[in-house]
Amino acid sequence: MNLYKILNIDQNFQNKHNVSKTILKITNLKIKKSKFTAIIGNSGSGKTTLLELLGAINKPVSGEIVFDSNSGTEINFQEVWSNPDLHSDFLKNRVAFAFQQSNLVSYFD
């Protein structure tokens, strides 16, 4: 059973000079349920970008991401990104993040 199916994902970054650079390109990736998956790579290789895409925090330039919920219902991220209520529900009930930096917590220094 797949937890995520990722097909033909392209994610770009545009710098201050409006130059676009591909920072993540995935043709076909399946992340299985109940399996340990490690994301490794050099600095700048797209690890955080991939996690942001899987968590529906960012939207790719192109491609498809499908999440298979515990109920067996597939959730296509195109629907999640186009519907604010569905997006909010997904972020609230389906994923959780522990950020590397504590910028959102004012009393940490």
Tab-separated table of N, CA and C in Angstrom:
chain	number	residue	atom	x	y	z
A	1	MET	N	0.834	-1.185	0.000
A	1	MET	CA	0.000	0.000	0.000
A	1	MET	C	0.880	1.249	0.000
A	2	ASN	N	0.535	2.201	-0.823
A	2	ASN	CA	1.288	3.452	-0.900
A	2	ASN	C	0.712	4.487	0.058
A	3	LEU	N	1.602	5.229	0.692
A	3	LEU	CA	1.194	6.386	1.465
A	3	LEU	C	1.167	7.607	0.548
A	4	TYR	N	2.203	7.730	-0.279
A	4	TYR	CA	2.298	8.800	-1.270
A	4	TYR	C	2.679	8.217	-2.615
A	5	LYS	N	2.120	8.785	-3.668
A	5	LYS	CA	2.569	8.543	-5.036
A	5	LYS	C	2.937	9.899	-5.625
A	6	ILE	N	4.142	9.990	-6.150
A	6	ILE	CA	4.643	11.246	-6.688
A	6	ILE	C	5.026	10.997	-8.146
A	7	LEU	N	4.431	11.765	-9.045
A	7	LEU	CA	4.662	11.579	-10.470
A	7	LEU	C	5.030	12.896	-11.141
A	8	ASN	N	6.161	12.903	-11.812
A	8	ASN	CA	6.602	14.015	-12.660
A	8	ASN	C	6.593	15.364	-11.954
A	9	ILE	N	7.153	15.383	-10.755
A	9	ILE	CA	7.216	16.624	-9.972
A	9	ILE	C	8.405	17.466	-10.420
A	10	ASP	N	8.147	18.721	-10.656
A	10	ASP	CA	9.184	19.723	-10.881
A	10	ASP	C	8.933	20.855	-9.908
A	11	GLN	N	9.984	21.274	-9.232
A	11	GLN	CA	9.865	22.427	-8.341
A	11	GLN	C	11.012	23.359	-8.652
A	12	ASN	N	10.693	24.618	-8.838
A	12	ASN	CA	11.682	25.616	-9.206
A	12	ASN	C	11.814	26.673	-8.131
A	13	PHE	N	12.949	27.346	-8.149
A	13	PHE	CA	13.205	28.475	-7.275
A	13	PHE	C	13.560	29.649	-8.163
A	14	GLN	N	12.977	30.785	-7.884
A	14	GLN	CA	13.288	31.983	-8.656
A	14	GLN	C	14.055	32.941	-7.760
A	15	ASN	N	15.273	33.310	-8.183
A	15	ASN	CA	16.092	34.191	-7.348
A	15	ASN	C	15.696	35.651	-7.546
A	16	LYS	N	16.400	36.543	-6.868
A	16	LYS	CA	16.044	37.966	-6.919
A	16	LYS	C	16.253	38.583	-8.300
A	17	HIS	N	16.985	37.886	-9.178
A	17	HIS	CA	17.203	38.365	-10.542
A	17	HIS	C	16.226	37.725	-11.529
A	18	ASN	N	15.166	37.085	-10.988
A	18	ASN	CA	14.134	36.403	-11.781
A	18	ASN	C	14.691	35.264	-12.632
A	19	VAL	N	15.782	34.660	-12.174
A	19	VAL	CA	16.334	33.490	-12.833
A	19	VAL	C	15.772	32.256	-12.135
A	20	SER	N	15.155	31.377	-12.917
A	20	SER	CA	14.531	30.185	-12.362
A	20	SER	C	15.503	29.005	-12.422
A	21	LYS	N	15.555	28.254	-11.323
A	21	LYS	CA	16.437	27.093	-11.245
A	21	LYS	C	15.623	25.915	-10.724
A	22	THR	N	15.741	24.762	-11.386
A	22	THR	CA	15.061	23.558	-10.913
A	22	THR	C	15.768	23.063	-9.666
A	23	ILE	N	15.011	22.937	-8.558
A	23	ILE	CA	15.615	22.469	-7.313
A	23	ILE	C	15.163	21.063	-6.949
A	24	LEU	N	14.130	20.560	-7.632
A	24	LEU	CA	13.664	19.205	-7.365
A	24	LEU	C	12.962	18.670	-8.596
A	25	LYS	N	13.354	17.472	-9.006
A	25	LYS	CA	12.725	16.812	-10.148
A	25	LYS	C	12.592	15.332	-9.795
A	26	ILE	N	11.349	14.850	-9.734
A	26	ILE	CA	11.080	13.450	-9.416
A	26	ILE	C	10.145	12.903	-10.475
A	27	THR	N	10.574	11.857	-11.158
A	27	THR	CA	9.761	11.240	-12.201
A	27	THR	C	8.712	10.311	-11.616
A	28	ASN	N	9.137	9.435	-10.715
A	28	ASN	CA	8.209	8.458	-10.141
A	28	ASN	C	8.759	8.011	-8.782
A	29	LEU	N	7.992	8.275	-7.726
A	29	LEU	CA	8.400	7.874	-6.379
A	29	LEU	C	7.164	7.410	-5.632
A	30	LYS	N	7.273	6.257	-4.996
A	30	LYS	CA	6.191	5.746	-4.157
A	30	LYS	C	6.752	5.546	-2.759
A	31	ILE	N	6.070	6.105	-1.784
A	31	ILE	CA	6.441	5.937	-0.385
A	31	ILE	C	5.403	5.009	0.223
A	32	LYS	N	5.865	3.890	0.723
A	32	LYS	CA	4.969	2.837	1.218
A	32	LYS	C	4.506	3.110	2.649
A	33	LYS	N	3.291	2.672	2.940
A	33	LYS	CA	2.766	2.734	4.301
A	33	LYS	C	3.522	1.747	5.174
A	34	SER	N	3.695	2.090	6.427
A	34	SER	CA	4.312	1.226	7.446
A	34	SER	C	5.736	0.819	7.097
A	35	LYS	N	6.406	1.590	6.290
A	35	LYS	CA	7.811	1.344	5.953
A	35	LYS	C	8.622	2.568	6.328
A	36	PHE	N	9.845	2.344	6.762
A	36	PHE	CA	10.749	3.431	7.095
A	36	PHE	C	11.324	3.991	5.805
A	37	THR	N	11.227	5.306	5.636
A	37	THR	CA	11.764	5.963	4.452
A	37	THR	C	12.693	7.079	4.897
A	38	ALA	N	13.919	7.072	4.394
A	38	ALA	CA	14.898	8.115	4.717
A	38	ALA	C	15.105	8.992	3.491
A	39	ILE	N	15.189	10.273	3.733
A	39	ILE	CA	15.485	11.228	2.661
A	39	ILE	C	16.864	11.779	2.954
A	40	ILE	N	17.822	11.439	2.108
A	40	ILE	CA	19.199	11.858	2.320
A	40	ILE	C	19.712	12.562	1.072
A	41	GLY	N	20.704	13.414	1.257
A	41	GLY	CA	21.301	14.105	0.128
A	41	GLY	C	22.135	15.274	0.608
A	42	ASN	N	22.878	15.829	-0.313
A	42	ASN	CA	23.728	16.975	-0.012
A	42	ASN	C	22.879	18.205	0.290
A	43	SER	N	23.497	19.180	0.905
A	43	SER	CA	22.837	20.454	1.146
A	43	SER	C	22.387	21.037	-0.191
A	44	GLY	N	21.148	21.472	-0.244
A	44	GLY	CA	20.629	22.064	-1.470
A	44	GLY	C	20.091	21.063	-2.470
A	45	SER	N	19.991	19.792	-2.091
A	45	SER	CA	19.546	18.772	-3.049
A	45	SER	C	18.027	18.629	-3.113
A	46	GLY	N	17.283	19.317	-2.238
A	46	GLY	CA	15.830	19.310	-2.323
A	46	GLY	C	15.113	18.517	-1.247
A	47	LYS	N	15.817	18.122	-0.195
A	47	LYS	CA	15.193	17.319	0.871
A	47	LYS	C	14.045	18.082	1.543
A	48	THR	N	14.304	19.286	1.978
A	48	THR	CA	13.279	20.087	2.639
A	48	THR	C	12.162	20.431	1.666
A	49	THR	N	12.502	20.715	0.443
A	49	THR	CA	11.491	21.011	-0.580
A	49	THR	C	10.560	19.829	-0.757
A	50	LEU	N	11.103	18.623	-0.796
A	50	LEU	CA	10.272	17.429	-0.919
A	50	LEU	C	9.338	17.295	0.275
A	51	LEU	N	9.848	17.491	1.481
A	51	LEU	CA	9.013	17.398	2.679
A	51	LEU	C	7.905	18.451	2.665
A	52	GLU	N	8.225	19.655	2.214
A	52	GLU	CA	7.208	20.702	2.124
A	52	GLU	C	6.126	20.338	1.111
A	53	LEU	N	6.509	19.678	0.030
A	53	LEU	CA	5.527	19.231	-0.962
A	53	LEU	C	4.657	18.118	-0.393
A	54	LEU	N	5.275	17.153	0.283
A	54	LEU	CA	4.524	16.039	0.861
A	54	LEU	C	3.567	16.504	1.949
A	55	GLY	N	3.908	17.593	2.618
A	55	GLY	CA	3.057	18.135	3.666
A	55	GLY	C	2.065	19.163	3.162
A	56	ALA	N	2.014	19.371	1.860
A	56	ALA	CA	1.098	20.325	1.216
A	56	ALA	C	1.367	21.759	1.657
A	57	ILE	N	2.587	22.021	2.118
A	57	ILE	CA	2.950	23.389	2.478
A	57	ILE	C	3.242	24.192	1.214
A	58	ASN	N	3.916	23.583	0.265
A	58	ASN	CA	4.211	24.206	-1.021
A	58	ASN	C	3.573	23.408	-2.139
A	59	LYS	N	3.369	24.076	-3.269
A	59	LYS	CA	2.772	23.457	-4.452
A	59	LYS	C	3.841	23.375	-5.540
A	60	PRO	N	3.972	22.222	-6.196
A	60	PRO	CA	4.993	22.105	-7.252
A	60	PRO	C	4.592	22.879	-8.501
A	61	VAL	N	5.583	23.180	-9.321
A	61	VAL	CA	5.327	23.840	-10.594
A	61	VAL	C	4.517	22.916	-11.500
A	62	SER	N	4.850	21.632	-11.471
A	62	SER	CA	4.104	20.653	-12.263
A	62	SER	C	4.192	19.296	-11.585
A	63	GLY	N	3.322	18.396	-11.996
A	63	GLY	CA	3.346	17.044	-11.473
A	63	GLY	C	2.164	16.751	-10.582
A	64	GLU	N	2.171	15.541	-10.032
A	64	GLU	CA	1.044	15.058	-9.257
A	64	GLU	C	1.536	14.384	-7.977
A	65	ILE	N	0.856	14.691	-6.879
A	65	ILE	CA	1.097	14.030	-5.602
A	65	ILE	C	-0.239	13.500	-5.119
A	66	VAL	N	-0.252	12.213	-4.755
A	66	VAL	CA	-1.469	11.581	-4.245
A	66	VAL	C	-1.149	10.985	-2.885
A	67	PHE	N	-1.999	11.290	-1.913
A	67	PHE	CA	-1.878	10.784	-0.552
A	67	PHE	C	-2.981	9.754	-0.347
A	68	ASP	N	-2.619	8.592	0.181
A	68	ASP	CA	-3.610	7.544	0.457
A	68	ASP	C	-3.889	7.550	1.952
A	69	SER	N	-5.074	7.986	2.318
A	69	SER	CA	-5.420	8.093	3.739
A	69	SER	C	-5.653	6.719	4.343
A	70	ASN	N	-5.755	6.670	5.642
A	70	ASN	CA	-5.996	5.410	6.346
A	70	ASN	C	-7.328	4.782	5.970
A	71	SER	N	-8.256	5.588	5.515
A	71	SER	CA	-9.567	5.062	5.127
A	71	SER	C	-9.538	4.424	3.748
A	72	GLY	N	-8.396	4.501	3.080
A	72	GLY	CA	-8.288	3.940	1.739
A	72	GLY	C	-8.703	4.909	0.650
A	73	THR	N	-9.038	6.127	1.038
A	73	THR	CA	-9.432	7.152	0.077
A	73	THR	C	-8.209	7.937	-0.365
A	74	GLU	N	-7.974	7.994	-1.660
A	74	GLU	CA	-6.847	8.761	-2.169
A	74	GLU	C	-7.201	10.243	-2.201
A	75	ILE	N	-6.242	11.059	-1.802
A	75	ILE	CA	-6.407	12.505	-1.837
A	75	ILE	C	-5.393	13.060	-2.827
A	76	ASN	N	-5.885	13.612	-3.926
A	76	ASN	CA	-5.020	14.219	-4.923
A	76	ASN	C	-4.709	15.645	-4.475
A	77	PHE	N	-3.439	15.981	-4.418
A	77	PHE	CA	-3.050	17.297	-3.922
A	77	PHE	C	-3.541	18.431	-4.813
A	78	GLN	N	-3.838	18.175	-6.078
A	78	GLN	CA	-4.416	19.234	-6.914
A	78	GLN	C	-5.713	19.723	-6.295
A	79	GLU	N	-6.508	18.795	-5.767
A	79	GLU	CA	-7.750	19.165	-5.088
A	79	GLU	C	-7.462	19.896	-3.785
A	80	VAL	N	-6.468	19.432	-3.049
A	80	VAL	CA	-6.108	20.049	-1.766
A	80	VAL	C	-5.696	21.499	-1.982
A	81	TRP	N	-4.835	21.755	-2.976
A	81	TRP	CA	-4.337	23.108	-3.214
A	81	TRP	C	-5.410	24.028	-3.789
A	82	SER	N	-6.410	23.488	-4.463
A	82	SER	CA	-7.431	24.333	-5.079
A	82	SER	C	-8.622	24.605	-4.154
A	83	ASN	N	-8.687	23.935	-3.001
A	83	ASN	CA	-9.813	24.087	-2.101
A	83	ASN	C	-9.290	24.467	-0.705
A	84	PRO	N	-9.440	25.721	-0.296
A	84	PRO	CA	-8.895	26.158	0.995
A	84	PRO	C	-9.402	25.339	2.191
A	85	ASP	N	-10.649	24.923	2.177
A	85	ASP	CA	-11.178	24.125	3.283
A	85	ASP	C	-10.529	22.746	3.335
A	86	LEU	N	-10.377	22.124	2.172
A	86	LEU	CA	-9.730	20.808	2.103
A	86	LEU	C	-8.255	20.919	2.493
A	87	HIS	N	-7.604	21.993	2.053
A	87	HIS	CA	-6.204	22.225	2.385
A	87	HIS	C	-6.038	22.387	3.901
A	88	SER	N	-6.890	23.189	4.500
A	88	SER	CA	-6.849	23.389	5.948
A	88	SER	C	-7.088	22.077	6.694
A	89	ASP	N	-8.060	21.301	6.243
A	89	ASP	CA	-8.351	20.012	6.860
A	89	ASP	C	-7.163	19.060	6.746
A	90	PHE	N	-6.523	19.033	5.574
A	90	PHE	CA	-5.365	18.164	5.372
A	90	PHE	C	-4.242	18.541	6.333
A	91	LEU	N	-3.950	19.836	6.432
A	91	LEU	CA	-2.871	20.292	7.313
A	91	LEU	C	-3.201	20.045	8.777
A	92	LYS	N	-4.450	20.152	9.129
A	92	LYS	CA	-4.867	19.986	10.521
A	92	LYS	C	-4.941	18.522	10.946
A	93	ASN	N	-5.363	17.643	10.043
A	93	ASN	CA	-5.674	16.264	10.434
A	93	ASN	C	-4.791	15.177	9.834
A	94	ARG	N	-3.958	15.502	8.861
A	94	ARG	CA	-3.208	14.446	8.159
A	94	ARG	C	-1.709	14.479	8.349
A	95	VAL	N	-1.128	15.642	8.576
A	95	VAL	CA	0.329	15.752	8.660
A	95	VAL	C	0.732	16.554	9.898
A	96	ALA	N	1.971	16.360	10.322
A	96	ALA	CA	2.538	17.151	11.418
A	96	ALA	C	3.995	17.423	11.098
A	97	PHE	N	4.481	18.574	11.479
A	97	PHE	CA	5.864	18.955	11.219
A	97	PHE	C	6.556	19.351	12.510
A	98	ALA	N	7.796	18.946	12.643
A	98	ALA	CA	8.687	19.450	13.685
A	98	ALA	C	9.786	20.202	12.929
A	99	PHE	N	9.710	21.514	12.942
A	99	PHE	CA	10.625	22.329	12.157
A	99	PHE	C	12.028	22.327	12.766
A	100	GLN	N	13.024	22.467	11.909
A	100	GLN	CA	14.415	22.469	12.346
A	100	GLN	C	14.731	23.690	13.186
A	101	GLN	N	14.105	24.800	12.867
A	101	GLN	CA	14.359	26.040	13.586
A	101	GLN	C	13.092	26.446	14.320
A	102	SER	N	13.284	27.133	15.413
A	102	SER	CA	12.149	27.480	16.268
A	102	SER	C	11.688	28.921	16.055
A	103	ASN	N	11.769	29.418	14.820
A	103	ASN	CA	11.440	30.815	14.547
A	103	ASN	C	10.004	31.174	14.920
A	104	LEU	N	9.093	30.221	14.927
A	104	LEU	CA	7.701	30.513	15.201
A	104	LEU	C	7.401	30.522	16.698
A	105	VAL	N	8.370	30.157	17.514
A	105	VAL	CA	8.157	30.139	18.959
A	105	VAL	C	8.993	31.286	19.537
A	106	SER	N	8.329	32.369	19.935
A	106	SER	CA	9.022	33.620	20.294
A	106	SER	C	9.920	33.490	21.527
A	107	TYR	N	9.611	32.600	22.456
A	107	TYR	CA	10.406	32.534	23.682
A	107	TYR	C	11.634	31.624	23.557
A	108	PHE	N	11.866	31.010	22.400
A	108	PHE	CA	13.118	30.279	22.172
A	108	PHE	C	14.146	31.245	21.634
A	109	ASP	N	15.375	31.124	22.100
A	109	ASP	CA	16.436	31.956	21.543
A	109	ASP	C	17.644	31.118	21.192
